[in-house]
mmCIF file of C-alpha atoms and ligand atoms in Angstrom:
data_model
loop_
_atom_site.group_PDB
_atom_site.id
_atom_site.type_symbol
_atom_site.label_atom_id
_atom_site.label_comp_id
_atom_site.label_asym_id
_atom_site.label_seq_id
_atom_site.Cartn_x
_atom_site.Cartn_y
_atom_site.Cartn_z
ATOM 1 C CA UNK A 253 47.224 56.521 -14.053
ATOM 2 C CA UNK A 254 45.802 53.218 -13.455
ATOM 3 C CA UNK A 255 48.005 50.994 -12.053
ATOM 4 C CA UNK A 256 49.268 47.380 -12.879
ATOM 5 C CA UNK A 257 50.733 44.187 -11.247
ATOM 6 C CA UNK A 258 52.989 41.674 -12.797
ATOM 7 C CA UNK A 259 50.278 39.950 -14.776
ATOM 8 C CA UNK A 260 51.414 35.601 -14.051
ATOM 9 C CA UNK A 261 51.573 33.441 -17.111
ATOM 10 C CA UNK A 262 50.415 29.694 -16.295
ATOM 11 C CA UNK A 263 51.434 26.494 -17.811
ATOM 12 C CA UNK A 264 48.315 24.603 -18.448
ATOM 13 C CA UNK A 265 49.274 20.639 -18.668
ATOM 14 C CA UNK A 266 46.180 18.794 -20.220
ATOM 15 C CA UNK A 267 47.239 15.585 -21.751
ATOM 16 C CA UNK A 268 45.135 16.986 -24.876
ATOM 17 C CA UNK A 269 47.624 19.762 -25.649
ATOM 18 C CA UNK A 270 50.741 16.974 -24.153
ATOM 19 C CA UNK A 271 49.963 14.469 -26.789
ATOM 20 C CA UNK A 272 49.728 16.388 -29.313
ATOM 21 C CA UNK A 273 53.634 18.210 -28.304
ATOM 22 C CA UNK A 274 51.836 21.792 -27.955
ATOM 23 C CA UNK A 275 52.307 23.751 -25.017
ATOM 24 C CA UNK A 276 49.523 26.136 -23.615
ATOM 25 C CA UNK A 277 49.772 28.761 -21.487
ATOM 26 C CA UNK A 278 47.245 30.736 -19.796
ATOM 27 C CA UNK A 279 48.563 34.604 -19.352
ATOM 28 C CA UNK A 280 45.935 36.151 -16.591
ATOM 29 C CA UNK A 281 44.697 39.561 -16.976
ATOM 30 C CA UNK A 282 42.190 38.716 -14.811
ATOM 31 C CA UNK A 283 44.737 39.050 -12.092
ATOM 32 C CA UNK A 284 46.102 41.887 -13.139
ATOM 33 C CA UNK A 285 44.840 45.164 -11.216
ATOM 34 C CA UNK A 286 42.663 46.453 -8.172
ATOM 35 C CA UNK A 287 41.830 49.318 -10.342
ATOM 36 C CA UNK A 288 39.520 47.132 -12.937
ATOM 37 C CA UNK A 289 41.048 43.928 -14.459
ATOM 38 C CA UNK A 290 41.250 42.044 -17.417
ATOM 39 C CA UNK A 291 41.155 43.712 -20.913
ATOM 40 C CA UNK A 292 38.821 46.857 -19.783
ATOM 41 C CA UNK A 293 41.558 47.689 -17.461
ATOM 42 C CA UNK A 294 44.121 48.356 -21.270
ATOM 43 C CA UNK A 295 41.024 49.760 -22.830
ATOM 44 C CA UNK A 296 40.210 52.337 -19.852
ATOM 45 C CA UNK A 297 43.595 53.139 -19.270
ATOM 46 C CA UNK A 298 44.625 56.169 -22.060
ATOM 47 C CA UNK A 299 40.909 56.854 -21.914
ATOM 48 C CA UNK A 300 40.877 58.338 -18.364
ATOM 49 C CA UNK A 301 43.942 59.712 -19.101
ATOM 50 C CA UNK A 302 42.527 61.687 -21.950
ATOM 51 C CA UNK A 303 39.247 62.582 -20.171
ATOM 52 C CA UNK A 304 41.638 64.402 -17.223
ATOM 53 C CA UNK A 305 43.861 66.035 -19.545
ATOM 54 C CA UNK A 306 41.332 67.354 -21.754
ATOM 55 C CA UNK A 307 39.896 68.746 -18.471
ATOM 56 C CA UNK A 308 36.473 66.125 -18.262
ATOM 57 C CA UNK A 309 35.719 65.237 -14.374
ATOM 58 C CA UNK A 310 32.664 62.989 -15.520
ATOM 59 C CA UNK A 311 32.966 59.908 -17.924
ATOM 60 C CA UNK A 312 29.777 58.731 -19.475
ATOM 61 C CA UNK A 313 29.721 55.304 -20.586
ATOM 62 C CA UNK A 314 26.961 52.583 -22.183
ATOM 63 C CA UNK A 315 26.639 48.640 -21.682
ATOM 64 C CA UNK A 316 24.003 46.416 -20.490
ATOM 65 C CA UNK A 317 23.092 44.889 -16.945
ATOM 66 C CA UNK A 318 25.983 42.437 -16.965
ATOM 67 C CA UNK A 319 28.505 44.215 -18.509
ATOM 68 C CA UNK A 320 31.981 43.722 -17.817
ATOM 69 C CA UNK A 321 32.746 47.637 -19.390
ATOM 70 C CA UNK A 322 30.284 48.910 -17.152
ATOM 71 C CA UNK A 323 31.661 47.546 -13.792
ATOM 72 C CA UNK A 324 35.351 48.353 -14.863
ATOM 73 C CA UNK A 325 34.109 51.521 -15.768
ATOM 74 C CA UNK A 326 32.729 52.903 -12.367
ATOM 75 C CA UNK A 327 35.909 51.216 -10.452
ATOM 76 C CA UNK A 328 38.345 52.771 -12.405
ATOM 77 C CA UNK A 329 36.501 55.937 -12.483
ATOM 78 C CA UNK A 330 36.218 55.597 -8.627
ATOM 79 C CA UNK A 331 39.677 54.802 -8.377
ATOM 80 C CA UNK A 332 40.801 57.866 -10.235
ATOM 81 C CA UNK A 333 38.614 60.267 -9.214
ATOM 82 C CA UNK A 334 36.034 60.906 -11.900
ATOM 83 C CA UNK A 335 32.281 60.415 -11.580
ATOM 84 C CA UNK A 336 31.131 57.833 -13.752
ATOM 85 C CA UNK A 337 27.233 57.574 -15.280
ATOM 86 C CA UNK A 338 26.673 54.509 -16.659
ATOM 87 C CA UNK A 339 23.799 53.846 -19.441
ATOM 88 C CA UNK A 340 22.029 50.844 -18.544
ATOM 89 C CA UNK A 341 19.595 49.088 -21.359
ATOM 90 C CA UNK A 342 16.729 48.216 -20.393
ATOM 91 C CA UNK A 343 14.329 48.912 -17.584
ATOM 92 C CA UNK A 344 15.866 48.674 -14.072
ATOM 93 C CA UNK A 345 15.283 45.421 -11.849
ATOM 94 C CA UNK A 346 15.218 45.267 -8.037
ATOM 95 C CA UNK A 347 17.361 44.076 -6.002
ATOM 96 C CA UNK A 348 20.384 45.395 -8.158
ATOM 97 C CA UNK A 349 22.202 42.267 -9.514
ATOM 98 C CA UNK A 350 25.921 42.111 -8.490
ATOM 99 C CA UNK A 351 27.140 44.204 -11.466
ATOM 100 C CA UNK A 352 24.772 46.712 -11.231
ATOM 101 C CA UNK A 353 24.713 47.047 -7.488
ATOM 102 C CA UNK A 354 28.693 47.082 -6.977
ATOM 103 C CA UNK A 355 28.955 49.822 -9.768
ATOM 104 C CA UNK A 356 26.926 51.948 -7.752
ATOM 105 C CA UNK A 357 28.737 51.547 -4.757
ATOM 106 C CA UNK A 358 31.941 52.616 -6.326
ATOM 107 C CA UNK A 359 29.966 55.699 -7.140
ATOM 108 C CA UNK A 360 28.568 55.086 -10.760
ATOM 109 C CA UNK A 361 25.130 57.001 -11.531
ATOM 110 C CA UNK A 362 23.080 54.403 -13.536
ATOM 111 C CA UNK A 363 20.377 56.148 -16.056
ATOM 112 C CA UNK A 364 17.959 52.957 -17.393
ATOM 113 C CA UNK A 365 16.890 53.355 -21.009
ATOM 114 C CA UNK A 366 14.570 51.215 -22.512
ATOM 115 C CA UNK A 367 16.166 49.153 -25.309
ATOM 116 C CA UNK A 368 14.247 51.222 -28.585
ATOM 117 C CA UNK A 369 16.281 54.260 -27.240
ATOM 118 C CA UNK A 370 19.769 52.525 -26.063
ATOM 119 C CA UNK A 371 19.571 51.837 -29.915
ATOM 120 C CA UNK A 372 20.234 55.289 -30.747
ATOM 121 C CA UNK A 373 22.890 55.830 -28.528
ATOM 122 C CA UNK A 374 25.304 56.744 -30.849
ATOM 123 C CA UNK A 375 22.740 59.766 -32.842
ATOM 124 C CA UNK A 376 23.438 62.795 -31.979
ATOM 125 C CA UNK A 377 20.024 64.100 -30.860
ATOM 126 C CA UNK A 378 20.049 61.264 -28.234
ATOM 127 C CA UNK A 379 23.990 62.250 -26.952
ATOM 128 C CA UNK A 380 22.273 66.028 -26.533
ATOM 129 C CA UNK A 381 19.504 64.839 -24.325
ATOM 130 C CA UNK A 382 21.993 62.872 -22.570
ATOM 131 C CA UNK A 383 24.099 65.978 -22.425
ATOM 132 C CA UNK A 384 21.589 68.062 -20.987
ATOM 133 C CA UNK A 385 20.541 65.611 -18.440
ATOM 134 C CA UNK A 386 24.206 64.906 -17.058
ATOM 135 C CA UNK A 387 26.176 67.861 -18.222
ATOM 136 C CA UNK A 388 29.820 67.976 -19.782
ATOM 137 C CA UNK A 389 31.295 64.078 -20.049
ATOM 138 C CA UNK A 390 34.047 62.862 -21.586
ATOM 139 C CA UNK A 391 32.137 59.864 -23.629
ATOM 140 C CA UNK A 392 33.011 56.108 -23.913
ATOM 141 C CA UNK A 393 31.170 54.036 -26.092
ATOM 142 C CA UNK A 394 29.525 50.333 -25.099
ATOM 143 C CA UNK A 395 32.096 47.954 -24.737
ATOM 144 C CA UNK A 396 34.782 50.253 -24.491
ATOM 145 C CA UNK A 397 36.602 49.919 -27.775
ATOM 146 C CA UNK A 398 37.743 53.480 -29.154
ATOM 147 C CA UNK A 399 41.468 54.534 -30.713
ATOM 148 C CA UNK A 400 42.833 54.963 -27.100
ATOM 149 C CA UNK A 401 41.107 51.783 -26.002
ATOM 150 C CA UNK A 402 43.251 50.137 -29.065
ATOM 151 C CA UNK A 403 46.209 51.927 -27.871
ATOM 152 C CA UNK A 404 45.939 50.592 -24.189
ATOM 153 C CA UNK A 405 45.326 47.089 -25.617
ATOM 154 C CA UNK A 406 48.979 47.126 -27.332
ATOM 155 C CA UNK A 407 50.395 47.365 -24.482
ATOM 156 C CA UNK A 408 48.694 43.592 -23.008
ATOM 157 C CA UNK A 409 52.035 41.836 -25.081
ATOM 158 C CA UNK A 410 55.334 41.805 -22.919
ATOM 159 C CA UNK A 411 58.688 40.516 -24.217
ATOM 160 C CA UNK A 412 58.621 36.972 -23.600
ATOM 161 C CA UNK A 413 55.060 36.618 -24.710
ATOM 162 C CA UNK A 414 56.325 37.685 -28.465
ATOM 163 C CA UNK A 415 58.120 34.287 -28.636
ATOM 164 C CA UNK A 416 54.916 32.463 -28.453
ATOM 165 C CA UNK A 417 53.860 30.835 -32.368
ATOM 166 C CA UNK A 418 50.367 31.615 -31.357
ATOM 167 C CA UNK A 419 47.938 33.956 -29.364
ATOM 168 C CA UNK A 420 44.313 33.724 -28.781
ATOM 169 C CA UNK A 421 41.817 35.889 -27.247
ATOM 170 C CA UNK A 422 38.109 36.298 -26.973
ATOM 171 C CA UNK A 423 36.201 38.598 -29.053
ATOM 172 C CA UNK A 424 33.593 40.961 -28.628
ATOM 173 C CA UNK A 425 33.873 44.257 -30.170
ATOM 174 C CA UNK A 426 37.290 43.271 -31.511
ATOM 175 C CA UNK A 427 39.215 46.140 -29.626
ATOM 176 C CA UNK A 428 41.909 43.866 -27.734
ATOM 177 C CA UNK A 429 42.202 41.600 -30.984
ATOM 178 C CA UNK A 430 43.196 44.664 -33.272
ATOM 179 C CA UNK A 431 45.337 45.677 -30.221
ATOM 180 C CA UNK A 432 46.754 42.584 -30.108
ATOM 181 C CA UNK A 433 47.294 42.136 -33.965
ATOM 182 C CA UNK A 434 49.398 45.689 -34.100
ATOM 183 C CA UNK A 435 51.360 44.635 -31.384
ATOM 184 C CA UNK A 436 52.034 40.791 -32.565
ATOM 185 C CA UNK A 437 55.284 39.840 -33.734
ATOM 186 C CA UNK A 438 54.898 39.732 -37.588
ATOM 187 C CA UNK A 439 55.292 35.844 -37.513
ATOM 188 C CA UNK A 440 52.918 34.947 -34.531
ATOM 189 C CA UNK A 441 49.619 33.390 -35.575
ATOM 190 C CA UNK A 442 46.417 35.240 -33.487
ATOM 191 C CA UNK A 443 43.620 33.440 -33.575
ATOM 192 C CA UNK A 444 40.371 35.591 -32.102
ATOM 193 C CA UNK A 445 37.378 33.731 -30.835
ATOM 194 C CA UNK A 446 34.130 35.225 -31.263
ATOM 195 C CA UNK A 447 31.276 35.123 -28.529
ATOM 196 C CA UNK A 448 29.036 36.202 -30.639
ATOM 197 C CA UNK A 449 26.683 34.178 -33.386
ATOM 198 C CA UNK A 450 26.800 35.062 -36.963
ATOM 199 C CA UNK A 451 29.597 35.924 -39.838
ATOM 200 C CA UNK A 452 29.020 39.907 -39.066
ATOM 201 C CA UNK A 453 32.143 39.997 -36.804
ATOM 202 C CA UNK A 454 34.644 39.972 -40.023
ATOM 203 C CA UNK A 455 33.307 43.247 -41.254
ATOM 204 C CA UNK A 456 32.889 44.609 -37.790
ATOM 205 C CA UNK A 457 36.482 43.753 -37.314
ATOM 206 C CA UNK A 458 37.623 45.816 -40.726
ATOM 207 C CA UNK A 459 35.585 48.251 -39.700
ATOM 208 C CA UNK A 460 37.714 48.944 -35.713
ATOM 209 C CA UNK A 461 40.999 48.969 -38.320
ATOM 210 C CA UNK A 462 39.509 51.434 -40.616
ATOM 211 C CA UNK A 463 38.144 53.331 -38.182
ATOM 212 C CA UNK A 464 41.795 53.851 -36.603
ATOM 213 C CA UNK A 465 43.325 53.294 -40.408
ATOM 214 C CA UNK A 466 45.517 50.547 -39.948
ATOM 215 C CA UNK A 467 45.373 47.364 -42.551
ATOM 216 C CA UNK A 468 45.002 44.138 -40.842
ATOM 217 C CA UNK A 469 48.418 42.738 -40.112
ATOM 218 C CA UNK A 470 48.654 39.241 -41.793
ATOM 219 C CA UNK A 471 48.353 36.073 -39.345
ATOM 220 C CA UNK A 472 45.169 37.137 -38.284
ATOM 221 C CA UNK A 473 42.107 35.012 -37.938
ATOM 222 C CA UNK A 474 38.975 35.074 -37.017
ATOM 223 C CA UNK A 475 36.956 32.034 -35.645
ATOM 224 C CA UNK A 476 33.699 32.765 -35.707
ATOM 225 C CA UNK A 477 31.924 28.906 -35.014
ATOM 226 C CA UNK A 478 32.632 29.135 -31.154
ATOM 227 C CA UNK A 479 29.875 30.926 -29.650
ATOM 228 C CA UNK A 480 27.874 28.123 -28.139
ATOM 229 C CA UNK A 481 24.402 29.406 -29.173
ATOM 230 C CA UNK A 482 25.176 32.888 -29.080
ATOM 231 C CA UNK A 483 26.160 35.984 -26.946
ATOM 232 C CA UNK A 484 25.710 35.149 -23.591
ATOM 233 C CA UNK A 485 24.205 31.641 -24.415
ATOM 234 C CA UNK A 486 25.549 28.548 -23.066
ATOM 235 C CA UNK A 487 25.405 24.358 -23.488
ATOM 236 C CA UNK A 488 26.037 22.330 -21.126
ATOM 237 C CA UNK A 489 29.381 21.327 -22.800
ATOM 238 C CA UNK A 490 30.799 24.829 -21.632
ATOM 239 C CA UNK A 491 29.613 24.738 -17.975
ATOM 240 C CA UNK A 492 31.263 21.583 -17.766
ATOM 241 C CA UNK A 493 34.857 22.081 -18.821
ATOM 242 C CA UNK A 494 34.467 25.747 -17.375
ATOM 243 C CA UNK A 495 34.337 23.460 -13.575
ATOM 244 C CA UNK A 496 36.906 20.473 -15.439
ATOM 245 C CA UNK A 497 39.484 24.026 -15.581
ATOM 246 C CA UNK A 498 38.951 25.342 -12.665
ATOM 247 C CA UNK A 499 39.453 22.072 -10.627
ATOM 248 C CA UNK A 500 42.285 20.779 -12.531
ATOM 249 C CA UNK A 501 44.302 24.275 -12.634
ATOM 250 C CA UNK A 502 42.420 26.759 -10.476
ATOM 251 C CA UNK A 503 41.933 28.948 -13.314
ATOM 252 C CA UNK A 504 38.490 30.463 -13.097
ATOM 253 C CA UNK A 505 36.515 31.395 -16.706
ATOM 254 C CA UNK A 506 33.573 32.805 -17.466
ATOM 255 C CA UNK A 507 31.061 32.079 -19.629
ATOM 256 C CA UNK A 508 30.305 34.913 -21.893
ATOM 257 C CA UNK A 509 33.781 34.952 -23.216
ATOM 258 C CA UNK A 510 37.208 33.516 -21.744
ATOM 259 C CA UNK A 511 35.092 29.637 -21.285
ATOM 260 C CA UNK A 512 33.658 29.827 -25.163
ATOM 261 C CA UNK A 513 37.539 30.754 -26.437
ATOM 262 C CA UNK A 514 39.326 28.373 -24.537
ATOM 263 C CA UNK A 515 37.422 25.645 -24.974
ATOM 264 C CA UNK A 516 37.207 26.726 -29.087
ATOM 265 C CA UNK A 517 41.065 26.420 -28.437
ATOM 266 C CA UNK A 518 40.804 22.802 -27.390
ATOM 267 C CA UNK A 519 38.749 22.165 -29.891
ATOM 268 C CA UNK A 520 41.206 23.037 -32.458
ATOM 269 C CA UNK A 521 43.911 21.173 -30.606
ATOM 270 C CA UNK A 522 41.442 18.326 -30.739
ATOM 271 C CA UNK A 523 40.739 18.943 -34.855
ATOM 272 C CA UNK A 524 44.615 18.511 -35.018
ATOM 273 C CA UNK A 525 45.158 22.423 -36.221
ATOM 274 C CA UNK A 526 48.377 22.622 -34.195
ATOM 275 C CA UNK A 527 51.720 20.919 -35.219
ATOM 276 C CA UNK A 528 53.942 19.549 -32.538
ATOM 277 C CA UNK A 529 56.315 22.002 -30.892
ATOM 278 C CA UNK A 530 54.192 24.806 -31.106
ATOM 279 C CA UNK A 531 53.768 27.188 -28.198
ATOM 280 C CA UNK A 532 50.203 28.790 -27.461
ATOM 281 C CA UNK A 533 49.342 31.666 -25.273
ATOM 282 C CA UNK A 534 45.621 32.189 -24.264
ATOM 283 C CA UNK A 535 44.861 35.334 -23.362
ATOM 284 C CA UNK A 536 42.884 35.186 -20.055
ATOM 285 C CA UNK A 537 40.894 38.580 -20.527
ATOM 286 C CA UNK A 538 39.174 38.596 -17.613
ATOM 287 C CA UNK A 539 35.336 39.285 -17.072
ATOM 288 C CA UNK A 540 34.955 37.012 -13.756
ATOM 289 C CA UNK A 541 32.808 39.396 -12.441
ATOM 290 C CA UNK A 542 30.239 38.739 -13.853
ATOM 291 C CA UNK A 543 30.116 35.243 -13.013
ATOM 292 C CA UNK A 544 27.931 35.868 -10.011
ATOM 293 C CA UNK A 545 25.404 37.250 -11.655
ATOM 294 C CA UNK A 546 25.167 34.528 -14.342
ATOM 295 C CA UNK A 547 25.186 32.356 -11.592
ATOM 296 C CA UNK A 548 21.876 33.969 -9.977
ATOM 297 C CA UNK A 549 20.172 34.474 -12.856
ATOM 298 C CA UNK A 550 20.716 30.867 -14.594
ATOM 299 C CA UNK A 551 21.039 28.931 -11.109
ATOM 300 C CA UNK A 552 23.708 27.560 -12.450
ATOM 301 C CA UNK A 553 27.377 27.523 -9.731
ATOM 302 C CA UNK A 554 30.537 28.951 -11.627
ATOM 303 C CA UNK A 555 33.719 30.108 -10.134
ATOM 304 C CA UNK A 556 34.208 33.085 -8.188
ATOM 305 C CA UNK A 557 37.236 35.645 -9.162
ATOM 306 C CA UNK A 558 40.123 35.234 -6.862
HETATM 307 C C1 LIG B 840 34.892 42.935 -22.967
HETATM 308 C C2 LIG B 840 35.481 41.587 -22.934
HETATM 309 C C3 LIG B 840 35.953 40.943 -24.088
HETATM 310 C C4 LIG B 840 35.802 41.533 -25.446
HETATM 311 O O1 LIG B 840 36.766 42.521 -25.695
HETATM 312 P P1 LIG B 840 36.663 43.356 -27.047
HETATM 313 O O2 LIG B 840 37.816 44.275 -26.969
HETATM 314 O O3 LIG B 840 35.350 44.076 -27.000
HETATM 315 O O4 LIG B 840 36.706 42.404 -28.167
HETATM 316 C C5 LIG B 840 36.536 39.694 -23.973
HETATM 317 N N1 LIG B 840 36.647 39.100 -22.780
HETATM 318 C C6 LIG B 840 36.194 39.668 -21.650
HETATM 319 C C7 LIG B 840 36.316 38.915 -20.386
HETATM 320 C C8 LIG B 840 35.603 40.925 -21.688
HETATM 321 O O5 LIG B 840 35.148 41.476 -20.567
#
């Protein structure tokens, strides 16, 4: 089984959250494993568990060029074992960017498929031709979120961080948040932050409980106005307090998902939505990886992972 470290919780003391008597804390999944970190290392776990007992050697996987599921993917894989084929969308570009190149050094086969095809991924005539090509695999889908994947992601919450009033996360399939929301204490607020653009995620998010049938615990919500232009677009606003965090408190973000929901946090804390004495814990779910990449591709610097 995958295994984990101690995952630190950090204070965070910005005069923001200070005046207004909130305390924030920051708990860090990034830090949290060799074997692949952040959130994909609680949505892999019970998933490679699965694949061995049910006698797979191979897991197939999907995700584009920059994709956090991808790299944790082929480590974990790597780490326990398995061969890993990952589905890339799109056509392949030379020289691998870091994603895509590290993935294949932990032994990850990458099959390109232009984006009209990675659309059908999930018909069945399109799994057959990928079963033919790459034989027998146990199957993961893009972005990782699947009943085990919710399972593993009830397990993020220790005993200590049940006495926080609230919890945020990022959100991008919704897996972790529904993990999170079974797992909550019945009286803690969890606020998710999407990183993607448009009202959509709500249903998408009924749909993950359905899917598993669970009701949506109460205390949930869903902000949907903090994506910053969209999935995996940024302002200038976010670049800037991505650098103001990791100077001030050496805790590195990234742009796609942790920097959008933390700074949608302060902007709440800003709007006044907190009452004095509350406690907040941010969810730190990782995805630093693929900060180098951004970096190259937008020329822009961002922190490294530690
Ligand atoms: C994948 C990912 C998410 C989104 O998780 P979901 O379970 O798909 O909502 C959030 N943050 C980071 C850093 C991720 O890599």
């Amino acid at each position: 089984m995958l295994s984990q470290n101690h995952t630190p919780s950090q204070k965070i003391e910005h005069p923001l959250f200070q005046d207004n008597g909130v305390e924030l804390w920051v708990k860090r999944l990034d830090l949290i494993s060799e074997d692949a970190s952040g959130n994909k290392f609680f949505k892999l776990k019970y998933n490679l568990e699965e694949a061995k007992r049910q006698g797979y050697s191979q897991i197939l996987t999907f995700g584009g060029a920059y994709s956090n599921h991808i790299f944790a993917t082929a480590k974990a894989c790597e780490k326990e074992g398995l061969s890993s084929i990952g589905i890339i969308r799109g056509e392949e570009t030379l020289p691998l960017n870091p994603t895509l190149s590290q993935a294949k050094e932990f032994g990850m086969k990458l099959c390109y498929v232009d984006r009209e095809s990675y659309r059908k991924k999930t018909e069945p005539s399109f799994l057959e031709k990928l079963k033919k090509q790459w034989g027998e695999s146990y199957m993961i889908p893009e972005g990782g979120t699947n009943s085990l994947a919710i399972q593993g992601t009830k397990d993020i919450l220790s005993k200590e961080d049940k006495s926080f009033d609230n919890l945020a996360t990022s959100i991008g399939t919704g897996g972790t948040f529904t993990g999170l929301a079974l797992s909550k204490n019945p009286n803690q607020t969890l606020l998710g932050f999407s990183s993607l653009k448009g009202d959509f995620i709500h249903r998408e998010i009924d749909q993950v409980f359905n899917s598993i049938r669970e009701t949506r615990p109460e205390k949930t919500i869903i902000l949907d106005q903090f994506h910053f232009g969209g999935y995996g677009k940024i302002k200038p606003e976010l670049i800037d307090f991505i650098h103001e965090i990791y100077q001030k408190y050496q805790l590195p973000l990234d742009p796609i998902y942790t920097g959008k929901a933390l700074l949608g946090l302060f902007k709440l804390c800003q709007d006044g939505y907190f009452e004095a004495g509350k406690r907040i814990l941010f969810i730190h779910t990782g995805g630093l990886q693929g900060n180098a990449g951004f970096s190259q591709r937008m020329g822009i610097k961002l922190p490294l992972s530690e």
